mmCIF file of C-alpha atoms and ligand atoms in Angstrom:
data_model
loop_
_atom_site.group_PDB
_atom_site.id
_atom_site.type_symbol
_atom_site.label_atom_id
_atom_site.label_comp_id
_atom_site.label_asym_id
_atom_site.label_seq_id
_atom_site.Cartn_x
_atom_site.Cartn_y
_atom_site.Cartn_z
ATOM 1 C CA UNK A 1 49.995 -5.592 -18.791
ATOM 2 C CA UNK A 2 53.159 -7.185 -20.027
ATOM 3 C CA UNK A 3 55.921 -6.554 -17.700
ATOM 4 C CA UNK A 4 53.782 -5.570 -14.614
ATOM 5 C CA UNK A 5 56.663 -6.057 -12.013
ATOM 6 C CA UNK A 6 59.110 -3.640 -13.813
ATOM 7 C CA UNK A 7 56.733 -1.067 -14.217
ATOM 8 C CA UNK A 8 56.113 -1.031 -10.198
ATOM 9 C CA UNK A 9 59.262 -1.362 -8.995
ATOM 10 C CA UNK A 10 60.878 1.368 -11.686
ATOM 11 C CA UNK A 11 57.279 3.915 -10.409
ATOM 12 C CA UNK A 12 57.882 3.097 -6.925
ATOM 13 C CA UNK A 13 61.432 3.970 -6.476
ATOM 14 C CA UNK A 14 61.379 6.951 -8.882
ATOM 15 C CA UNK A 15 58.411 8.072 -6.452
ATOM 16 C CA UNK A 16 60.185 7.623 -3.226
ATOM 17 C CA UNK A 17 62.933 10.036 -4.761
ATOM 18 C CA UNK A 18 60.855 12.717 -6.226
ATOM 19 C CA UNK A 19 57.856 12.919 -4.383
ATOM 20 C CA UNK A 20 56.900 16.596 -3.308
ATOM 21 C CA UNK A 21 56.318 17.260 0.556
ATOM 22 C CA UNK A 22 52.831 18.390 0.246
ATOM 23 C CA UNK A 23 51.317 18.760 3.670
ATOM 24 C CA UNK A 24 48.730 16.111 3.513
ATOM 25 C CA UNK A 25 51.660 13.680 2.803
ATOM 26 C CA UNK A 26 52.679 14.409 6.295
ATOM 27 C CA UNK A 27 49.618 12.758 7.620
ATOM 28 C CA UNK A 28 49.279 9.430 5.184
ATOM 29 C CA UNK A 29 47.255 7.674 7.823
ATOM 30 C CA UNK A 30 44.969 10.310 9.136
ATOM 31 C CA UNK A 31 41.739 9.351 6.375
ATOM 32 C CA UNK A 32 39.940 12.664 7.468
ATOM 33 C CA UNK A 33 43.279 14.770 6.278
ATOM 34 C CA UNK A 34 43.689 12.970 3.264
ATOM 35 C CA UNK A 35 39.744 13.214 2.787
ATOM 36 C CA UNK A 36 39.811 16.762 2.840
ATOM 37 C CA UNK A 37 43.160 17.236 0.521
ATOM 38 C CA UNK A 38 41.365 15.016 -2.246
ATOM 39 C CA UNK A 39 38.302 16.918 -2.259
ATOM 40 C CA UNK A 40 39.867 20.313 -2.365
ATOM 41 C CA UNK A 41 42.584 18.940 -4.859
ATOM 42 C CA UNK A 42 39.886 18.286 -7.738
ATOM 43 C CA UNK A 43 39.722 21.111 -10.345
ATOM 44 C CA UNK A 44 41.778 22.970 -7.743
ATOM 45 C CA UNK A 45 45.956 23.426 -8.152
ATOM 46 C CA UNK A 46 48.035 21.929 -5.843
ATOM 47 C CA UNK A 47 49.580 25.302 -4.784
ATOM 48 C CA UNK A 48 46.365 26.801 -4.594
ATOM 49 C CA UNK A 49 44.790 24.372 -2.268
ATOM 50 C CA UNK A 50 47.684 24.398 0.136
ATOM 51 C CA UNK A 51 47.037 27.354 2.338
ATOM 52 C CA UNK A 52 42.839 26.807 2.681
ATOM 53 C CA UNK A 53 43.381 23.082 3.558
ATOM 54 C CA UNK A 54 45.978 24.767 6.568
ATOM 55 C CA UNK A 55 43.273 27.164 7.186
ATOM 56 C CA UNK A 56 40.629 24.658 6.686
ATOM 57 C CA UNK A 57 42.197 22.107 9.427
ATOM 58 C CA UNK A 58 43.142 24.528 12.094
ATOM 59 C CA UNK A 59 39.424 25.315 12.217
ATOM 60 C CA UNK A 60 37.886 21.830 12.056
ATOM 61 C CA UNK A 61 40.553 19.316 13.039
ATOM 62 C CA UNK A 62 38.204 16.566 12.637
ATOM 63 C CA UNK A 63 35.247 14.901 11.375
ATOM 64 C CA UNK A 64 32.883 15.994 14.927
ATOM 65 C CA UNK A 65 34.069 19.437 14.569
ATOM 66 C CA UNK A 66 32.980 20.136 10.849
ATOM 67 C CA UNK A 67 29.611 18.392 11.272
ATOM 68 C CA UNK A 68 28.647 20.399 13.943
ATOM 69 C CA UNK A 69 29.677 23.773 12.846
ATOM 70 C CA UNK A 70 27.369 26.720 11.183
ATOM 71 C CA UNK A 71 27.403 25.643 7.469
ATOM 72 C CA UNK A 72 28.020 29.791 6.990
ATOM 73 C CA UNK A 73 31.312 29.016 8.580
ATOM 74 C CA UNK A 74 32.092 26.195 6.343
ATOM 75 C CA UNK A 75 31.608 27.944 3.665
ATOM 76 C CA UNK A 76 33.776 30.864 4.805
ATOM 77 C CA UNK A 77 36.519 28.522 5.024
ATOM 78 C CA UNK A 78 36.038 27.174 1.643
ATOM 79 C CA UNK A 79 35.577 30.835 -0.086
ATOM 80 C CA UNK A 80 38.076 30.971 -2.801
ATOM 81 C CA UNK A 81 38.081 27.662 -3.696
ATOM 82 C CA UNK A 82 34.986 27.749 -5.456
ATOM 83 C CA UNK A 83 32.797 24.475 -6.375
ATOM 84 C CA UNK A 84 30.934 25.281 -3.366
ATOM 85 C CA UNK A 85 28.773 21.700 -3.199
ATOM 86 C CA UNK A 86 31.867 20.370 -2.337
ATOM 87 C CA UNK A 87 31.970 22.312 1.291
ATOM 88 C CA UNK A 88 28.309 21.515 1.443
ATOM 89 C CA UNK A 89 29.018 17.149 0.803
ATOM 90 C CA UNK A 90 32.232 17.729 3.254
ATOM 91 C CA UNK A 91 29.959 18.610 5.826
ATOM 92 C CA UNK A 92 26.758 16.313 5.100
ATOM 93 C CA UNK A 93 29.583 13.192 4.674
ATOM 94 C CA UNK A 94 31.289 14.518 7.790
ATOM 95 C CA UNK A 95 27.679 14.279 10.030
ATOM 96 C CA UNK A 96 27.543 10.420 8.287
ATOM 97 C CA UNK A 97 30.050 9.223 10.592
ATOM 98 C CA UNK A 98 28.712 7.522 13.899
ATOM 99 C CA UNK A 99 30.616 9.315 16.845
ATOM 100 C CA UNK A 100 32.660 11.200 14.361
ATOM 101 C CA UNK A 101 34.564 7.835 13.567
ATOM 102 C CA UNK A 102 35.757 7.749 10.025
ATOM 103 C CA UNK A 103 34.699 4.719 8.107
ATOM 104 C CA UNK A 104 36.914 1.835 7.753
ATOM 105 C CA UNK A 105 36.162 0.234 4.397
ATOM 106 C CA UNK A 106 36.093 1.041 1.156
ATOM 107 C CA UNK A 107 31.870 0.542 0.739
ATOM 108 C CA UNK A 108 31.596 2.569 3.970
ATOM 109 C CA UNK A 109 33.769 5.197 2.225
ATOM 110 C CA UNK A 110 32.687 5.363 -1.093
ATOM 111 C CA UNK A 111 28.784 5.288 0.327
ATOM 112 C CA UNK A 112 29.088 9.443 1.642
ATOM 113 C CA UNK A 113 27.904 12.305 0.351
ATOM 114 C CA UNK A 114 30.076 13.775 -2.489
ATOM 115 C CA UNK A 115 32.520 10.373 -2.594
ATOM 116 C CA UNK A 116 33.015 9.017 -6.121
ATOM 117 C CA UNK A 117 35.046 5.662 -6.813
ATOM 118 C CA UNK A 118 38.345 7.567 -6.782
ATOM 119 C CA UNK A 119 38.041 9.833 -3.881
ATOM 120 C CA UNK A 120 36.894 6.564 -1.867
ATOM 121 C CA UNK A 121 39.590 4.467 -3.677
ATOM 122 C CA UNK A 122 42.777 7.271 -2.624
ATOM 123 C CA UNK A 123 41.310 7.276 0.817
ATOM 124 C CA UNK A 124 41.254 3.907 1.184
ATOM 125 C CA UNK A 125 44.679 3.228 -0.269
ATOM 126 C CA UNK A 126 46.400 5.955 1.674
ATOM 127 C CA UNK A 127 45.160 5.830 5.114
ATOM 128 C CA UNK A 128 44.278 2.324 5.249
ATOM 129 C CA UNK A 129 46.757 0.549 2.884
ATOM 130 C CA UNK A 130 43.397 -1.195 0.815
ATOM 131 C CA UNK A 131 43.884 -2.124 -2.220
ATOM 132 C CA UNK A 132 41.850 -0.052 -4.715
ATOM 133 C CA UNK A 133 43.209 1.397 -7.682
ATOM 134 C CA UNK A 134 42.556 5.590 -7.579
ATOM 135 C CA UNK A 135 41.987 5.986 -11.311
ATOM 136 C CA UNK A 136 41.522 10.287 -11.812
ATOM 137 C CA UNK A 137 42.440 12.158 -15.697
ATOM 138 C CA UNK A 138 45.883 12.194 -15.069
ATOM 139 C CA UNK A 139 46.214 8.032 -14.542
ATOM 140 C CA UNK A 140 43.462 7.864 -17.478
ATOM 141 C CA UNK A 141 46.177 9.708 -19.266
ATOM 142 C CA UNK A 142 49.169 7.632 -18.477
ATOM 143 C CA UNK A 143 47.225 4.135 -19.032
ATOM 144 C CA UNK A 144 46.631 5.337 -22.573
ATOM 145 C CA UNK A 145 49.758 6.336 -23.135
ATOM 146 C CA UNK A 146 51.623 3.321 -21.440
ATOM 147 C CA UNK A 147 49.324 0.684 -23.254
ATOM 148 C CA UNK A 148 49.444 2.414 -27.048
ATOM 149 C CA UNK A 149 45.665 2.403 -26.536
ATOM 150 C CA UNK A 150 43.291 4.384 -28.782
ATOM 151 C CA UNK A 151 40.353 4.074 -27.068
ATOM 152 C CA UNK A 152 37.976 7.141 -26.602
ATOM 153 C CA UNK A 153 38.835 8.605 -22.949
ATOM 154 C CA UNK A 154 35.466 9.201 -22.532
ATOM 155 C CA UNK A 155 33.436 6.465 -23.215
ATOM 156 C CA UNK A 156 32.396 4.193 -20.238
ATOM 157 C CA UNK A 157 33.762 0.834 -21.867
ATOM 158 C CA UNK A 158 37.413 2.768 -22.531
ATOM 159 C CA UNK A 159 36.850 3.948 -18.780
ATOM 160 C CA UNK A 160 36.546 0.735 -17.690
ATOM 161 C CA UNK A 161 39.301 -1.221 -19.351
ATOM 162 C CA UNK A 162 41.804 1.108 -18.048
ATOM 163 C CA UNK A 163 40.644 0.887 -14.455
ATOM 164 C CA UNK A 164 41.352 -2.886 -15.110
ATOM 165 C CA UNK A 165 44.589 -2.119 -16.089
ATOM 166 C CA UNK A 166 44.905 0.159 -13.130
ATOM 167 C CA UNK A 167 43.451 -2.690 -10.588
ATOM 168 C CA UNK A 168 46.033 -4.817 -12.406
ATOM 169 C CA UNK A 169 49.032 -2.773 -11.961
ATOM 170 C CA UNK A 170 48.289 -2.105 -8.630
ATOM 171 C CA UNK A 171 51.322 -2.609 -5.908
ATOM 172 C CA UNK A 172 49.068 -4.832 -3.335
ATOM 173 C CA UNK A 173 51.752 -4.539 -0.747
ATOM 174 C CA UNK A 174 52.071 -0.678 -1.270
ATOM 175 C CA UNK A 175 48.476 0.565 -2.924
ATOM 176 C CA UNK A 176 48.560 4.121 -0.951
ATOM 177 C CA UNK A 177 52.038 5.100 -2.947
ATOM 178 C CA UNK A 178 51.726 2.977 -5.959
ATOM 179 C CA UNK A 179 48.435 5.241 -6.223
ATOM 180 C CA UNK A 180 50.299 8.665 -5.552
ATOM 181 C CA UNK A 181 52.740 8.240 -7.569
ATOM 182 C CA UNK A 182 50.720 7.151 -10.856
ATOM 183 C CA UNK A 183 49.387 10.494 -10.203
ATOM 184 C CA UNK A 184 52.539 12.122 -9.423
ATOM 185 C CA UNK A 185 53.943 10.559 -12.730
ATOM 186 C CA UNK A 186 50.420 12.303 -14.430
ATOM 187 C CA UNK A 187 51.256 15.341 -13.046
ATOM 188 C CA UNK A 188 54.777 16.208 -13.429
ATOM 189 C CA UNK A 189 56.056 13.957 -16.319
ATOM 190 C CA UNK A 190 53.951 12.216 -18.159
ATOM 191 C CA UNK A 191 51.636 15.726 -18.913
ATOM 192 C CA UNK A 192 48.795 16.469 -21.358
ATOM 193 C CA UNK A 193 50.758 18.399 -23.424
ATOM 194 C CA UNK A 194 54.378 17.717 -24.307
ATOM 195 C CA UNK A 195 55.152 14.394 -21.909
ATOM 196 C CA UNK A 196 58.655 14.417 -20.988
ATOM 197 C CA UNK A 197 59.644 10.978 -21.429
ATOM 198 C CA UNK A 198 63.187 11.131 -21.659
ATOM 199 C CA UNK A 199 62.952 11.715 -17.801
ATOM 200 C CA UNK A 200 59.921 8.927 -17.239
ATOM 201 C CA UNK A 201 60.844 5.900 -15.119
ATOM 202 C CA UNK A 202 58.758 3.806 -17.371
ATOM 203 C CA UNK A 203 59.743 4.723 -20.330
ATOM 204 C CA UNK A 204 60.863 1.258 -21.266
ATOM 205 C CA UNK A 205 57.809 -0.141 -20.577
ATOM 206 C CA UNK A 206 55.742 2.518 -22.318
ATOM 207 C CA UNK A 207 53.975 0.994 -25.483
ATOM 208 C CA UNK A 208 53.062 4.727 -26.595
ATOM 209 C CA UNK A 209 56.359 6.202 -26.198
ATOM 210 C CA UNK A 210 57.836 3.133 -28.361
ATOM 211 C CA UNK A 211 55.444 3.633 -31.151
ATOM 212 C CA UNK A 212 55.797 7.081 -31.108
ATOM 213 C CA UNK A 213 52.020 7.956 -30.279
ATOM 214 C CA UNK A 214 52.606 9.809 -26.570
ATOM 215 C CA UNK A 215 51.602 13.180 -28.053
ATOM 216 C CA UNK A 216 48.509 12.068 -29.490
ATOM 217 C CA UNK A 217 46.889 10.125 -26.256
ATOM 218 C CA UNK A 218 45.452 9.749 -24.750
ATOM 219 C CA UNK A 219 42.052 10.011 -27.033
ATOM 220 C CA UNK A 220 38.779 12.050 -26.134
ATOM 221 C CA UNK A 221 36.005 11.998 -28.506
ATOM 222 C CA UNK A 222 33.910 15.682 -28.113
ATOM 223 C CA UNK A 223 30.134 15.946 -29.884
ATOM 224 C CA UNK A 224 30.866 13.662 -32.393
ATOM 225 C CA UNK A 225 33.705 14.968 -33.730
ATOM 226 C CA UNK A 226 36.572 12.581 -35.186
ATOM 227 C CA UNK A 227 39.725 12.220 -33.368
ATOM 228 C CA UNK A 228 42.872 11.775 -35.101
ATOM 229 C CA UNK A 229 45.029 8.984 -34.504
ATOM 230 C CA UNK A 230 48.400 7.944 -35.698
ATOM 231 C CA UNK A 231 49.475 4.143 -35.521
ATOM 232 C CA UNK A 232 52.417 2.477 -36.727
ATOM 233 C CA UNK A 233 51.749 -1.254 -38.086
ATOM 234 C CA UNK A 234 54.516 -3.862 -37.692
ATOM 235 C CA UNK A 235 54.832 -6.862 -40.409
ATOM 236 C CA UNK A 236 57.421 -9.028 -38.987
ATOM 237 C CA UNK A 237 58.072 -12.028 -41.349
ATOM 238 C CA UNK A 238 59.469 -15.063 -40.342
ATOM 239 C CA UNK A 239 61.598 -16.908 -42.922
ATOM 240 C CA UNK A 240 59.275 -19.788 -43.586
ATOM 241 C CA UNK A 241 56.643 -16.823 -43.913
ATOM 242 C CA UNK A 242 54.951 -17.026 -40.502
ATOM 243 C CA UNK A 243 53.566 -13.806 -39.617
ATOM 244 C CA UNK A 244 53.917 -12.273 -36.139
ATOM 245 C CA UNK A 245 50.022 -11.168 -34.761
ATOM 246 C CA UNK A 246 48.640 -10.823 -31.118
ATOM 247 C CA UNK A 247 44.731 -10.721 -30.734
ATOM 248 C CA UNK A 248 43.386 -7.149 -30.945
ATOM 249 C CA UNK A 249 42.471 -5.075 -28.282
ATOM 250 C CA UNK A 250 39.932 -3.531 -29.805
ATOM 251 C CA UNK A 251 38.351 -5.974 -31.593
ATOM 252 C CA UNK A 252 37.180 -9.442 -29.146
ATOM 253 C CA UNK A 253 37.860 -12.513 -31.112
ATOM 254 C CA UNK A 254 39.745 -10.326 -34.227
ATOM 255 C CA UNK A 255 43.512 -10.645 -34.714
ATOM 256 C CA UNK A 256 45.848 -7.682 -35.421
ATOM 257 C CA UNK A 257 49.687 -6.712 -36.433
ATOM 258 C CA UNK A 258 50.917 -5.624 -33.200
ATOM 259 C CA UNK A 259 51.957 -1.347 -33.217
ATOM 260 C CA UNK A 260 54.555 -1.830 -31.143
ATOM 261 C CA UNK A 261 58.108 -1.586 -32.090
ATOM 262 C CA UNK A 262 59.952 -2.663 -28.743
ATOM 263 C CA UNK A 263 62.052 -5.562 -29.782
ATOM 264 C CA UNK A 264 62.025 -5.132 -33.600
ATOM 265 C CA UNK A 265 65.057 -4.832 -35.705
ATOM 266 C CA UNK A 266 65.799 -4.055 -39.338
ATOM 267 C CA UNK A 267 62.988 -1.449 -39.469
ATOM 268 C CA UNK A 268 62.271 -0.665 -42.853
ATOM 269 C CA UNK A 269 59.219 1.888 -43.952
ATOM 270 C CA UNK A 270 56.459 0.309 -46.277
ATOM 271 C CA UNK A 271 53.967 3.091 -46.897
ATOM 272 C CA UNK A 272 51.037 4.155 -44.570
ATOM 273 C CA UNK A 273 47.033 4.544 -45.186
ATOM 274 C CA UNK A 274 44.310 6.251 -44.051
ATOM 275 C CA UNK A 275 40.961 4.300 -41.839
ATOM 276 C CA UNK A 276 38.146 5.393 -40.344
ATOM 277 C CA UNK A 277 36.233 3.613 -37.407
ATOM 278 C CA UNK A 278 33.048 5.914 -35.662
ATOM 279 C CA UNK A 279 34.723 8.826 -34.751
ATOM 280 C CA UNK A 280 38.140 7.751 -35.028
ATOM 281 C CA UNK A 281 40.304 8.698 -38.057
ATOM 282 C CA UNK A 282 43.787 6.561 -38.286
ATOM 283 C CA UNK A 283 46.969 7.378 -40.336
ATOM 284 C CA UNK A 284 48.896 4.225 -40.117
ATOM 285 C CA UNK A 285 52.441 3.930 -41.110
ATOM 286 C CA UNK A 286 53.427 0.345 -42.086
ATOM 287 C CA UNK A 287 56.990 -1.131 -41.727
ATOM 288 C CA UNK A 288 58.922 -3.976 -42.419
ATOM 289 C CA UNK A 289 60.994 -5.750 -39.853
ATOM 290 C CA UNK A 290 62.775 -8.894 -38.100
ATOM 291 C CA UNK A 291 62.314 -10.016 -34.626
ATOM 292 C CA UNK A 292 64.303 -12.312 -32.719
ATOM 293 C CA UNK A 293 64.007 -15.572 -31.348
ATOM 294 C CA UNK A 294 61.878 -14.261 -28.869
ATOM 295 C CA UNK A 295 58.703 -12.830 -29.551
ATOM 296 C CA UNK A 296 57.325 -9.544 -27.968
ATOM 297 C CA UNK A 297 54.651 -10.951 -24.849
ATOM 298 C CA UNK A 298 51.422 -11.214 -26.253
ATOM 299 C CA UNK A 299 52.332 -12.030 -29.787
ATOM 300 C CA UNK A 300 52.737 -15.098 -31.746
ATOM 301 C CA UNK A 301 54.116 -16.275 -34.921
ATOM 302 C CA UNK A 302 50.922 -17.685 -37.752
ATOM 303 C CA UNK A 303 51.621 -19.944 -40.376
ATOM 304 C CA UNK A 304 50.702 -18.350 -43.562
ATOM 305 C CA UNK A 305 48.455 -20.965 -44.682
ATOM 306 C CA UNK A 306 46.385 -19.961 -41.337
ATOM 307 C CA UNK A 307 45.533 -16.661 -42.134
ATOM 308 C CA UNK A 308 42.790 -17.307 -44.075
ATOM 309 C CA UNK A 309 41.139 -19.178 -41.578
ATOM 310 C CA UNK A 310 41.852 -16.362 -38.789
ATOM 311 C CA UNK A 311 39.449 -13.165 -38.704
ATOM 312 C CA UNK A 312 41.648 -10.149 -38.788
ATOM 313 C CA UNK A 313 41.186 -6.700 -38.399
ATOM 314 C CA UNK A 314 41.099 -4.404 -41.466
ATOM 315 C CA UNK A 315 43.955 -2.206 -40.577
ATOM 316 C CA UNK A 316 45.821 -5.788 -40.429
ATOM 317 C CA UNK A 317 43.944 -6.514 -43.873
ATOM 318 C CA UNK A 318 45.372 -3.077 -45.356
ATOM 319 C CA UNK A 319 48.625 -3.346 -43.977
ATOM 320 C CA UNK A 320 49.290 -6.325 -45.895
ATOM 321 C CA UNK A 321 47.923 -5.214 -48.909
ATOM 322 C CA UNK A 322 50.811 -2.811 -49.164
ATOM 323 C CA UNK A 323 53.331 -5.649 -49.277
ATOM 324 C CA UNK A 324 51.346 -8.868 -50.736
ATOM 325 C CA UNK A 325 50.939 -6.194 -54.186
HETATM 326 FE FE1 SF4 B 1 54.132 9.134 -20.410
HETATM 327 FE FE2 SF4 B 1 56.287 9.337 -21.975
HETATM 328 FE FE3 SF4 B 1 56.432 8.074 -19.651
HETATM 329 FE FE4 SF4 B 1 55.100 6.988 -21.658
HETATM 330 S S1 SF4 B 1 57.309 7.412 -21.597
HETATM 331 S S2 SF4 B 1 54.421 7.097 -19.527
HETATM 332 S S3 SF4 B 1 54.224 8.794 -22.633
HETATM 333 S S4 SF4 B 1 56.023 10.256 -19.967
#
């Protein structure tokens, strides 16, 4: 990502102001405490899990004690809370540790019962200050969002570009926070429904919020049916005619228009169209506009006598249909 700095340094210090004292905060570098908090905090509310992980504690304070108590009292500790295989892993993972020692890596970690890549990766970062990204739904959701990106939520390859992203933005120095406070940012601004970016730290680095698209992202593709997605196209036109294009995101090897409108001036609407790719069904709006001497990061300005040489995407190819007529 563009602008990588920014966007950690504006997170970072909007966390340190914000941030809610939730008990397991109290203990960042305790990994068994923070262990326990992640696994009751999935599918469970914050507010919910607050008083059973108290409970939870008092009884087995640490990894020795939970392996070696009645699984019947385990569970009693967990009733309420539901997901009950979660109790059962906390107590299998909790008899994988030699001595009662909690591992010290991230393999170690992420190799016990009931510990996916982001459990391991929010331990790690927390308690031990490793650098893993933690990448749950409500960083999936921001990445989308903050990148303008369309891609299906759910597909592996969409999965996996935004955990690059996520690996990319990282704060090396500060991975434990950086990671809490993506989430943090998931969970109290930057929501599913109605995002409230006029209070978001990164707004100004937030592709989505620029274009417009915040409400409609981040994209998740159900039994084949077809997601809607609105884009805005950008022709910026250079007096001698050079174009402004970046290559696409979507498409390896493909150039596009760029859909962002940070840095463009002299908007001016051209028309929009409809397109349809798998399961994805695009209104695009196209407009006209001027950019200055410098160009947004990632773009750069093509001689017009170049484009037919250059393999460009067919929402590019429409887009300019509207205004070559
Ligand atoms: Fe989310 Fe809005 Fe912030 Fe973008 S500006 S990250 S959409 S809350």
């Amino acid at each position: 990502m563009e602008a990588a700095g920014a966007f950690r340094a504006k997170l970072l210090s909007w966390y340190r102001n914000v941030r809610r004292d939730l008990p397991w905060r109290r203990t960042p570098t305790d990994p068994y405490r923070i262990w326990i908090s992640e696994i009751m905090l999935q599918q469970t509310r914050v507010a919910a899990v607050i008083p059973y992980y108290e409970r939870f504690l008092s009884r087995f304070p640490n990894p020795l004690s939970l392996a070696s108590a009645p699984e019947q009292d385990v569970l009693a500790h967990w009733a309420g809370l539901g997901y009950y295989s979660r109790a059962r892993n906390l107590q299998k993972a909790a008899s994988q540790m030699p001595g009662g020692e909690f591992p010290r890596t991230y393999d170690e970690i992420r190799a016990l019962s009931g510990i996916g890549d982001y459990t391991a990766a929010a331990v790690a970062s927390i308690a031990y200050g490793l650098p893993y990204a933690a990448v749950d739904g409500n960083v999936l959701r921001v990445i989308a969002r903050v990148e303008n990106d369309p891609g299906d939520i759910k597909s592996p390859k969409t999965r996996a570009r935004f955990a690059a992203i996520a690996d990319e933005l990282l704060d090396r120095d500060q991975p434990g926070d950086f990671n809490q406070a993506m989430m943090e940012l998931g969970a109290t601004v930057c929501t599913p429904k109605n995002p409230t970016c006029l209070l978001c730290p990164v707004r100004e680095e937030c592709k989505g919020f620029a274009a417009g698209t915040q409400n409609q992202l981040p994209i998740k593709i159900r039994d084949g049916r077809t997601a809607e997605v609105h884009i805005t196209v950008v022709i910026a036109e250079r007096d001698d005619g050079a174009l402004l294009l970046r290559p696409s995101k979507q498409l390896a090897g493909f150039w596009e228009l760029p859909f962002d409108l940070a840095g463009v001036r002299d908007l001016e609407r051209v028309g929009s169209f409809g397109h349809q790719i798998t399961f994805r069904k695009y209104t695009c709006d196209v407009v006209r506009g001027r950019v200055g001497r410098k160009v947004p990061v990632g773009t750069e300005w093509v001689a017009r006598e170049r484009l037919a040489e250059l393999p460009l995407t067919t929402i590019s190819k429409k887009a300019l249909r509207l205004v070559d007529r």
